[in-house]
């Protein structure tokens, strides 16, 4: 058996292989309610052989959406529709996951094909919040969060985890990456606070860790919690790998099962050495130095490349994004290329190469 197609057990959840669908925003919901596009989009990746299908960044509150068209899971109506999607994903042999998110100062922005920058109130936008009143370049200035705002974020993540459980999701990922709210608290470049949520690393990590504990308290003990981080801001004085290792150790202690290792997103114009599997070394370093399981993501496109990352111990799982947009059946095709005999859906058996 190849390493990529070996099973993985996370708490009580058995996954058929190490290929995960990375959360990918679709920017096409109304009032946070997912639609049939998500059913087909996520369902086809489950049909295609992925082990864990993670739904896009799903806001824990209306003000936490990246765009007015983002999905949410802050009310029962949204959870009911997500439940239909999760059931189909599970019926195809995959596990259903959801990424819980709050965009902070990067909220209330246009969907990529609609424009750039902040959406004004007359077009459905809203005033954003952040650890400090420091705008992301090109976006409207956020309001600095007070104590009540911070408590609301913790409560919102906990409530979203409860709704996710009721919807039938089997894994939940907390978004702490790409310059969104919890990453904004972690990085000294965006967090200028002088209270207990700013200054030292321990203080900057306080809210993210409170969110983890709130989610873990609502999430079944036998199901996993993942966290996506940006392992580095790619700029001097920003968040870096050493801080990520310490955070990973704290996340492990708080009940997190996998750290999904991405990077960047906090600073506009950072010089990022993009290339094949360019973020896999972060997954390897965090795995080795903290002892927690990791996921590698970022320009992983070839089956042999993914197999090597798992076989060499750099990561425990591979998260795929754009390559799965191009080919929803990448896992099935990768198995053939690697010489692995993986069952195809019975409806498609007659098309399986022999």
Short mmCIF file of C-alpha atoms in Angstrom, two decimals:
data_model
loop_
_atom_site.label_atom_id
_atom_site.label_comp_id
_atom_site.label_asym_id
_atom_site.label_seq_id
_atom_site.Cartn_x
_atom_site.Cartn_y
_atom_site.Cartn_z
CA UNK A 1 0.00 0.00 0.00
CA UNK A 2 1.20 3.51 -0.79
CA UNK A 3 1.59 5.92 2.09
CA UNK A 4 -0.81 8.43 0.48
CA UNK A 5 -3.58 5.84 0.35
CA UNK A 6 -2.99 4.33 3.76
CA UNK A 7 -5.84 4.92 6.24
CA UNK A 8 -5.59 7.57 8.94
CA UNK A 9 -7.38 7.53 12.28
CA UNK A 10 -8.05 10.83 14.05
CA UNK A 11 -9.60 10.12 17.45
CA UNK A 12 -12.59 7.93 16.55
CA UNK A 13 -12.77 9.00 12.89
CA UNK A 14 -11.37 6.56 10.33
CA UNK A 15 -10.28 8.18 7.07
CA UNK A 16 -9.77 6.09 3.96
CA UNK A 17 -6.60 7.88 2.83
CA UNK A 18 -4.46 10.99 3.44
CA UNK A 19 -6.02 13.25 0.78
CA UNK A 20 -8.09 16.10 2.24
CA UNK A 21 -10.09 18.72 0.35
CA UNK A 22 -8.77 22.10 1.41
CA UNK A 23 -11.45 24.70 2.26
CA UNK A 24 -12.08 26.84 -0.83
CA UNK A 25 -14.43 29.83 -0.72
CA UNK A 26 -17.11 29.83 -3.41
CA UNK A 27 -18.52 33.34 -2.75
CA UNK A 28 -22.05 32.53 -3.89
CA UNK A 29 -24.30 32.14 -0.85
CA UNK A 30 -27.24 34.29 0.20
CA UNK A 31 -27.63 35.24 3.88
CA UNK A 32 -24.97 32.68 4.72
CA UNK A 33 -27.10 29.76 3.50
CA UNK A 34 -25.26 27.20 1.34
CA UNK A 35 -26.92 26.27 -1.93
CA UNK A 36 -26.98 23.39 -4.40
CA UNK A 37 -23.65 24.56 -5.80
CA UNK A 38 -22.04 23.44 -2.54
CA UNK A 39 -23.83 20.11 -2.67
CA UNK A 40 -22.39 19.39 -6.11
CA UNK A 41 -19.00 21.04 -5.47
CA UNK A 42 -18.30 19.21 -2.21
CA UNK A 43 -20.19 16.07 -3.14
CA UNK A 44 -18.19 15.55 -6.32
CA UNK A 45 -14.92 15.67 -4.37
CA UNK A 46 -16.29 12.97 -2.07
CA UNK A 47 -17.23 10.90 -5.11
CA UNK A 48 -13.72 11.57 -6.40
CA UNK A 49 -12.09 9.66 -3.56
CA UNK A 50 -10.92 12.28 -1.05
CA UNK A 51 -10.91 11.14 2.57
CA UNK A 52 -11.96 14.38 4.28
CA UNK A 53 -13.98 17.03 2.46
CA UNK A 54 -13.69 20.35 4.31
CA UNK A 55 -16.26 22.99 3.42
CA UNK A 56 -15.08 26.52 2.79
CA UNK A 57 -14.43 29.24 5.37
CA UNK A 58 -17.85 29.34 7.05
CA UNK A 59 -18.52 32.39 9.15
CA UNK A 60 -19.50 32.06 12.79
CA UNK A 61 -21.37 35.39 12.65
CA UNK A 62 -22.69 37.73 9.94
CA UNK A 63 -19.88 40.22 10.57
CA UNK A 64 -17.32 37.42 10.30
CA UNK A 65 -17.94 36.78 6.60
CA UNK A 66 -15.17 37.53 4.15
CA UNK A 67 -17.78 38.72 1.65
CA UNK A 68 -21.55 39.23 1.78
CA UNK A 69 -21.78 36.05 -0.34
CA UNK A 70 -19.94 33.81 2.15
CA UNK A 71 -21.56 30.85 3.85
CA UNK A 72 -22.24 30.85 7.57
CA UNK A 73 -23.29 28.56 10.36
CA UNK A 74 -24.71 30.91 12.96
CA UNK A 75 -28.36 29.81 12.75
CA UNK A 76 -30.40 26.58 12.43
CA UNK A 77 -31.52 27.32 8.85
CA UNK A 78 -27.91 27.29 7.67
CA UNK A 79 -27.14 24.17 9.70
CA UNK A 80 -30.12 22.33 8.21
CA UNK A 81 -28.88 22.93 4.66
CA UNK A 82 -25.33 22.03 5.61
CA UNK A 83 -26.76 18.81 7.03
CA UNK A 84 -27.99 17.72 3.60
CA UNK A 85 -24.53 18.35 2.15
CA UNK A 86 -22.74 16.56 4.98
CA UNK A 87 -25.02 13.52 4.59
CA UNK A 88 -24.20 13.19 0.90
CA UNK A 89 -20.46 13.54 1.51
CA UNK A 90 -20.61 10.81 4.13
CA UNK A 91 -22.68 8.56 1.88
CA UNK A 92 -19.78 8.52 -0.60
CA UNK A 93 -17.30 7.17 1.93
CA UNK A 94 -15.68 10.50 2.79
CA UNK A 95 -15.77 12.34 6.10
CA UNK A 96 -17.53 15.71 6.14
CA UNK A 97 -15.69 18.66 7.66
CA UNK A 98 -16.26 22.40 7.95
CA UNK A 99 -13.90 25.32 8.50
CA UNK A 100 -15.14 27.85 11.06
CA UNK A 101 -13.95 31.38 10.42
CA UNK A 102 -14.10 35.06 11.28
CA UNK A 103 -12.44 37.44 8.83
CA UNK A 104 -11.90 40.39 11.19
CA UNK A 105 -10.46 43.38 9.33
CA UNK A 106 -10.55 41.40 6.05
CA UNK A 107 -14.34 40.99 6.22
CA UNK A 108 -16.95 42.82 4.14
CA UNK A 109 -14.95 42.59 0.92
CA UNK A 110 -15.99 41.88 -2.65
CA UNK A 111 -16.08 38.40 -4.11
CA UNK A 112 -12.96 38.12 -6.32
CA UNK A 113 -14.85 38.45 -9.59
CA UNK A 114 -16.84 41.47 -8.36
CA UNK A 115 -13.95 43.77 -7.51
CA UNK A 116 -11.42 44.61 -4.82
CA UNK A 117 -11.52 46.29 -1.45
CA UNK A 118 -14.28 46.82 1.09
CA UNK A 119 -17.96 46.64 0.24
CA UNK A 120 -19.78 49.87 1.29
CA UNK A 121 -22.85 49.74 3.49
CA UNK A 122 -25.18 50.66 0.63
CA UNK A 123 -24.06 47.50 -1.17
CA UNK A 124 -24.49 45.21 1.81
CA UNK A 125 -21.18 45.82 3.59
CA UNK A 126 -20.54 46.49 7.27
CA UNK A 127 -18.00 47.98 9.70
CA UNK A 128 -15.31 45.44 10.47
CA UNK A 129 -13.59 44.64 13.77
CA UNK A 130 -10.00 43.72 14.58
CA UNK A 131 -7.63 43.47 17.55
CA UNK A 132 -6.41 46.99 16.69
CA UNK A 133 -7.77 49.77 14.51
CA UNK A 134 -5.21 49.04 11.79
CA UNK A 135 -6.53 48.56 8.27
CA UNK A 136 -5.36 45.94 5.82
CA UNK A 137 -3.98 47.94 2.86
CA UNK A 138 -6.76 48.92 0.49
CA UNK A 139 -9.53 48.01 2.95
CA UNK A 140 -11.65 50.17 5.26
CA UNK A 141 -10.33 50.80 8.77
CA UNK A 142 -11.69 48.36 11.36
CA UNK A 143 -12.95 49.15 14.83
CA UNK A 144 -10.77 47.96 17.69
CA UNK A 145 -12.49 45.18 19.60
CA UNK A 146 -13.55 45.71 23.17
CA UNK A 147 -14.04 43.11 25.89
CA UNK A 148 -17.64 42.41 24.84
CA UNK A 149 -16.55 41.88 21.22
CA UNK A 150 -13.95 39.36 22.31
CA UNK A 151 -16.44 37.44 24.45
CA UNK A 152 -18.87 37.38 21.51
CA UNK A 153 -16.24 35.86 19.22
CA UNK A 154 -15.56 33.07 21.72
CA UNK A 155 -19.29 32.42 22.14
CA UNK A 156 -19.89 32.53 18.37
CA UNK A 157 -17.24 29.91 17.65
CA UNK A 158 -18.64 27.66 20.36
CA UNK A 159 -22.18 28.02 19.02
CA UNK A 160 -20.99 27.36 15.46
CA UNK A 161 -19.27 24.18 16.61
CA UNK A 162 -22.50 23.02 18.24
CA UNK A 163 -24.48 23.71 15.05
CA UNK A 164 -21.80 21.95 13.01
CA UNK A 165 -22.13 18.89 15.21
CA UNK A 166 -25.91 18.96 14.82
CA UNK A 167 -25.52 19.27 11.04
CA UNK A 168 -23.57 16.01 10.97
CA UNK A 169 -20.07 17.24 10.31
CA UNK A 170 -17.38 14.85 11.54
CA UNK A 171 -14.44 17.25 11.69
CA UNK A 172 -14.15 20.94 12.36
CA UNK A 173 -11.25 23.18 11.38
CA UNK A 174 -10.65 26.56 13.05
CA UNK A 175 -9.27 29.21 10.69
CA UNK A 176 -6.25 30.97 12.23
CA UNK A 177 -4.50 31.75 8.94
CA UNK A 178 -4.36 34.08 5.94
CA UNK A 179 -4.70 37.34 7.83
CA UNK A 180 -8.16 36.68 9.24
CA UNK A 181 -9.23 37.54 12.78
CA UNK A 182 -7.42 34.93 14.87
CA UNK A 183 -4.25 35.37 12.80
CA UNK A 184 -4.62 39.12 13.34
CA UNK A 185 -4.47 38.52 17.09
CA UNK A 186 -1.45 36.23 16.76
CA UNK A 187 0.76 38.55 14.72
CA UNK A 188 2.40 41.57 16.33
CA UNK A 189 2.09 43.36 12.98
CA UNK A 190 -1.68 43.58 13.34
CA UNK A 191 -2.10 43.29 17.11
CA UNK A 192 -1.00 46.47 18.88
CA UNK A 193 -3.06 45.93 22.02
CA UNK A 194 -1.69 46.69 25.49
CA UNK A 195 -4.17 44.59 27.47
CA UNK A 196 -4.11 40.85 28.18
CA UNK A 197 -4.71 40.11 24.47
CA UNK A 198 -1.64 41.92 23.18
CA UNK A 199 2.09 42.22 23.68
CA UNK A 200 3.67 38.89 24.59
CA UNK A 201 3.19 35.73 22.54
CA UNK A 202 1.13 34.25 25.37
CA UNK A 203 -1.18 37.26 25.31
CA UNK A 204 -1.52 37.34 21.53
CA UNK A 205 -2.42 33.64 21.54
CA UNK A 206 -4.96 34.05 24.34
CA UNK A 207 -8.04 34.58 22.15
CA UNK A 208 -7.15 31.86 19.59
CA UNK A 209 -6.67 29.38 22.44
CA UNK A 210 -9.92 30.44 24.09
CA UNK A 211 -11.67 29.81 20.78
CA UNK A 212 -10.12 26.34 20.56
CA UNK A 213 -11.29 25.48 24.05
CA UNK A 214 -14.81 26.78 23.30
CA UNK A 215 -14.98 24.66 20.14
CA UNK A 216 -13.51 21.60 21.83
CA UNK A 217 -16.09 21.91 24.64
CA UNK A 218 -18.92 21.70 22.09
CA UNK A 219 -17.31 19.07 19.89
CA UNK A 220 -17.57 15.31 20.55
CA UNK A 221 -14.52 13.82 22.25
CA UNK A 222 -14.29 11.12 19.57
CA UNK A 223 -14.14 13.55 16.63
CA UNK A 224 -11.13 15.65 15.58
CA UNK A 225 -10.49 19.38 15.65
CA UNK A 226 -8.07 20.82 13.11
CA UNK A 227 -6.53 24.29 13.03
CA UNK A 228 -5.22 26.05 9.95
CA UNK A 229 -2.36 28.44 10.64
CA UNK A 230 -0.12 30.67 8.60
CA UNK A 231 3.29 29.37 9.70
CA UNK A 232 4.92 32.67 8.73
CA UNK A 233 3.96 36.18 7.64
CA UNK A 234 7.02 36.18 5.34
CA UNK A 235 8.15 39.57 6.68
CA UNK A 236 10.59 40.70 9.35
CA UNK A 237 8.95 41.24 12.73
CA UNK A 238 5.88 39.22 11.85
CA UNK A 239 4.59 35.81 12.83
CA UNK A 240 7.20 33.12 12.21
CA UNK A 241 7.96 29.41 12.40
CA UNK A 242 9.30 29.45 15.96
CA UNK A 243 6.10 31.07 17.20
CA UNK A 244 4.09 28.56 15.15
CA UNK A 245 5.87 25.66 16.87
CA UNK A 246 5.03 27.09 20.30
CA UNK A 247 1.44 27.68 19.22
CA UNK A 248 1.21 24.10 17.94
CA UNK A 249 2.29 22.80 21.35
CA UNK A 250 -0.41 24.90 23.02
CA UNK A 251 -2.97 23.72 20.45
CA UNK A 252 -2.02 20.12 21.18
CA UNK A 253 -2.55 20.70 24.89
CA UNK A 254 -5.95 22.30 24.14
CA UNK A 255 -7.22 19.25 22.27
CA UNK A 256 -6.36 20.00 18.65
CA UNK A 257 -5.54 16.94 16.55
CA UNK A 258 -4.02 18.35 13.33
CA UNK A 259 -2.29 21.62 12.43
CA UNK A 260 -2.93 22.50 8.78
CA UNK A 261 0.19 24.46 7.76
CA UNK A 262 -0.32 27.29 5.31
CA UNK A 263 1.36 30.72 5.29
CA UNK A 264 0.99 34.42 4.51
CA UNK A 265 -2.09 36.57 4.06
CA UNK A 266 -1.55 39.11 6.82
CA UNK A 267 0.67 41.56 4.95
CA UNK A 268 0.03 42.88 1.47
CA UNK A 269 3.00 42.64 -0.87
CA UNK A 270 5.05 40.14 1.15
CA UNK A 271 7.70 38.36 -0.91
CA UNK A 272 6.69 34.68 -0.90
CA UNK A 273 8.90 32.08 -2.61
CA UNK A 274 6.00 30.26 -4.25
CA UNK A 275 6.84 26.92 -5.85
CA UNK A 276 5.87 23.25 -5.77
CA UNK A 277 5.04 22.15 -2.20
CA UNK A 278 6.68 25.33 -0.90
CA UNK A 279 4.86 25.14 2.45
CA UNK A 280 5.55 21.46 3.17
CA UNK A 281 8.74 22.29 5.13
CA UNK A 282 6.57 24.16 7.65
CA UNK A 283 4.42 21.07 8.17
CA UNK A 284 7.58 18.98 8.60
CA UNK A 285 9.17 21.35 11.11
CA UNK A 286 6.03 21.79 13.20
CA UNK A 287 5.42 18.03 13.20
CA UNK A 288 8.99 17.27 14.30
CA UNK A 289 9.36 20.03 16.86
CA UNK A 290 5.90 19.95 18.48
CA UNK A 291 4.87 16.32 18.06
CA UNK A 292 1.42 17.19 16.71
CA UNK A 293 0.08 15.74 13.45
CA UNK A 294 0.26 18.14 10.51
CA UNK A 295 -1.24 18.70 7.09
CA UNK A 296 0.73 20.05 4.13
CA UNK A 297 -0.91 22.42 1.65
CA UNK A 298 0.18 24.61 -1.24
CA UNK A 299 0.98 23.74 -4.87
CA UNK A 300 0.90 20.02 -4.29
CA UNK A 301 -0.30 18.79 -7.67
CA UNK A 302 1.40 15.51 -8.61
CA UNK A 303 0.67 12.09 -7.06
CA UNK A 304 4.35 11.23 -6.65
CA UNK A 305 4.94 14.57 -4.94
CA UNK A 306 2.09 13.96 -2.48
CA UNK A 307 3.27 10.40 -1.84
CA UNK A 308 6.80 11.60 -1.03
CA UNK A 309 5.54 14.17 1.49
CA UNK A 310 3.67 11.49 3.42
CA UNK A 311 6.27 8.74 2.97
CA UNK A 312 9.11 10.96 4.17
CA UNK A 313 7.24 11.98 7.32
CA UNK A 314 6.86 15.64 6.42
CA UNK A 315 3.12 15.55 7.10
CA UNK A 316 0.30 13.19 8.04
CA UNK A 317 -2.11 14.41 5.36
CA UNK A 318 -2.17 16.42 2.13
CA UNK A 319 -4.67 19.22 1.58
CA UNK A 320 -5.44 19.94 -2.06
CA UNK A 321 -7.16 23.03 -3.42
CA UNK A 322 -6.84 24.26 -7.00
CA UNK A 323 -5.82 20.89 -8.39
CA UNK A 324 -9.15 19.56 -7.08
CA UNK A 325 -10.97 22.42 -8.77
CA UNK A 326 -9.39 21.27 -12.01
CA UNK A 327 -10.00 17.58 -11.35
CA UNK A 328 -12.52 16.53 -8.67
CA UNK A 329 -11.42 12.92 -9.21
CA UNK A 330 -7.72 13.56 -8.58
CA UNK A 331 -7.53 10.95 -5.78
CA UNK A 332 -8.93 8.20 -8.03
CA UNK A 333 -6.54 9.15 -10.84
CA UNK A 334 -3.61 9.46 -8.41
CA UNK A 335 -4.25 5.97 -7.07
CA UNK A 336 -4.00 4.52 -10.58
CA UNK A 337 -0.77 6.44 -11.25
CA UNK A 338 0.72 5.16 -7.99
CA UNK A 339 -0.39 1.59 -8.64
CA UNK A 340 -2.95 1.54 -5.84
CA UNK A 341 -6.19 -0.39 -6.32
CA UNK A 342 -8.83 1.98 -4.96
CA UNK A 343 -12.54 1.25 -5.45
CA UNK A 344 -14.41 3.55 -7.80
CA UNK A 345 -18.08 4.48 -7.32
CA UNK A 346 -20.11 1.63 -8.76
CA UNK A 347 -21.82 4.05 -11.13
CA UNK A 348 -18.41 4.86 -12.67
CA UNK A 349 -16.82 1.40 -12.57
CA UNK A 350 -17.19 0.89 -16.32
CA UNK A 351 -14.94 3.90 -16.92
CA UNK A 352 -12.13 2.75 -14.62
CA UNK A 353 -8.89 2.14 -16.52
CA UNK A 354 -7.89 -1.53 -16.51
#
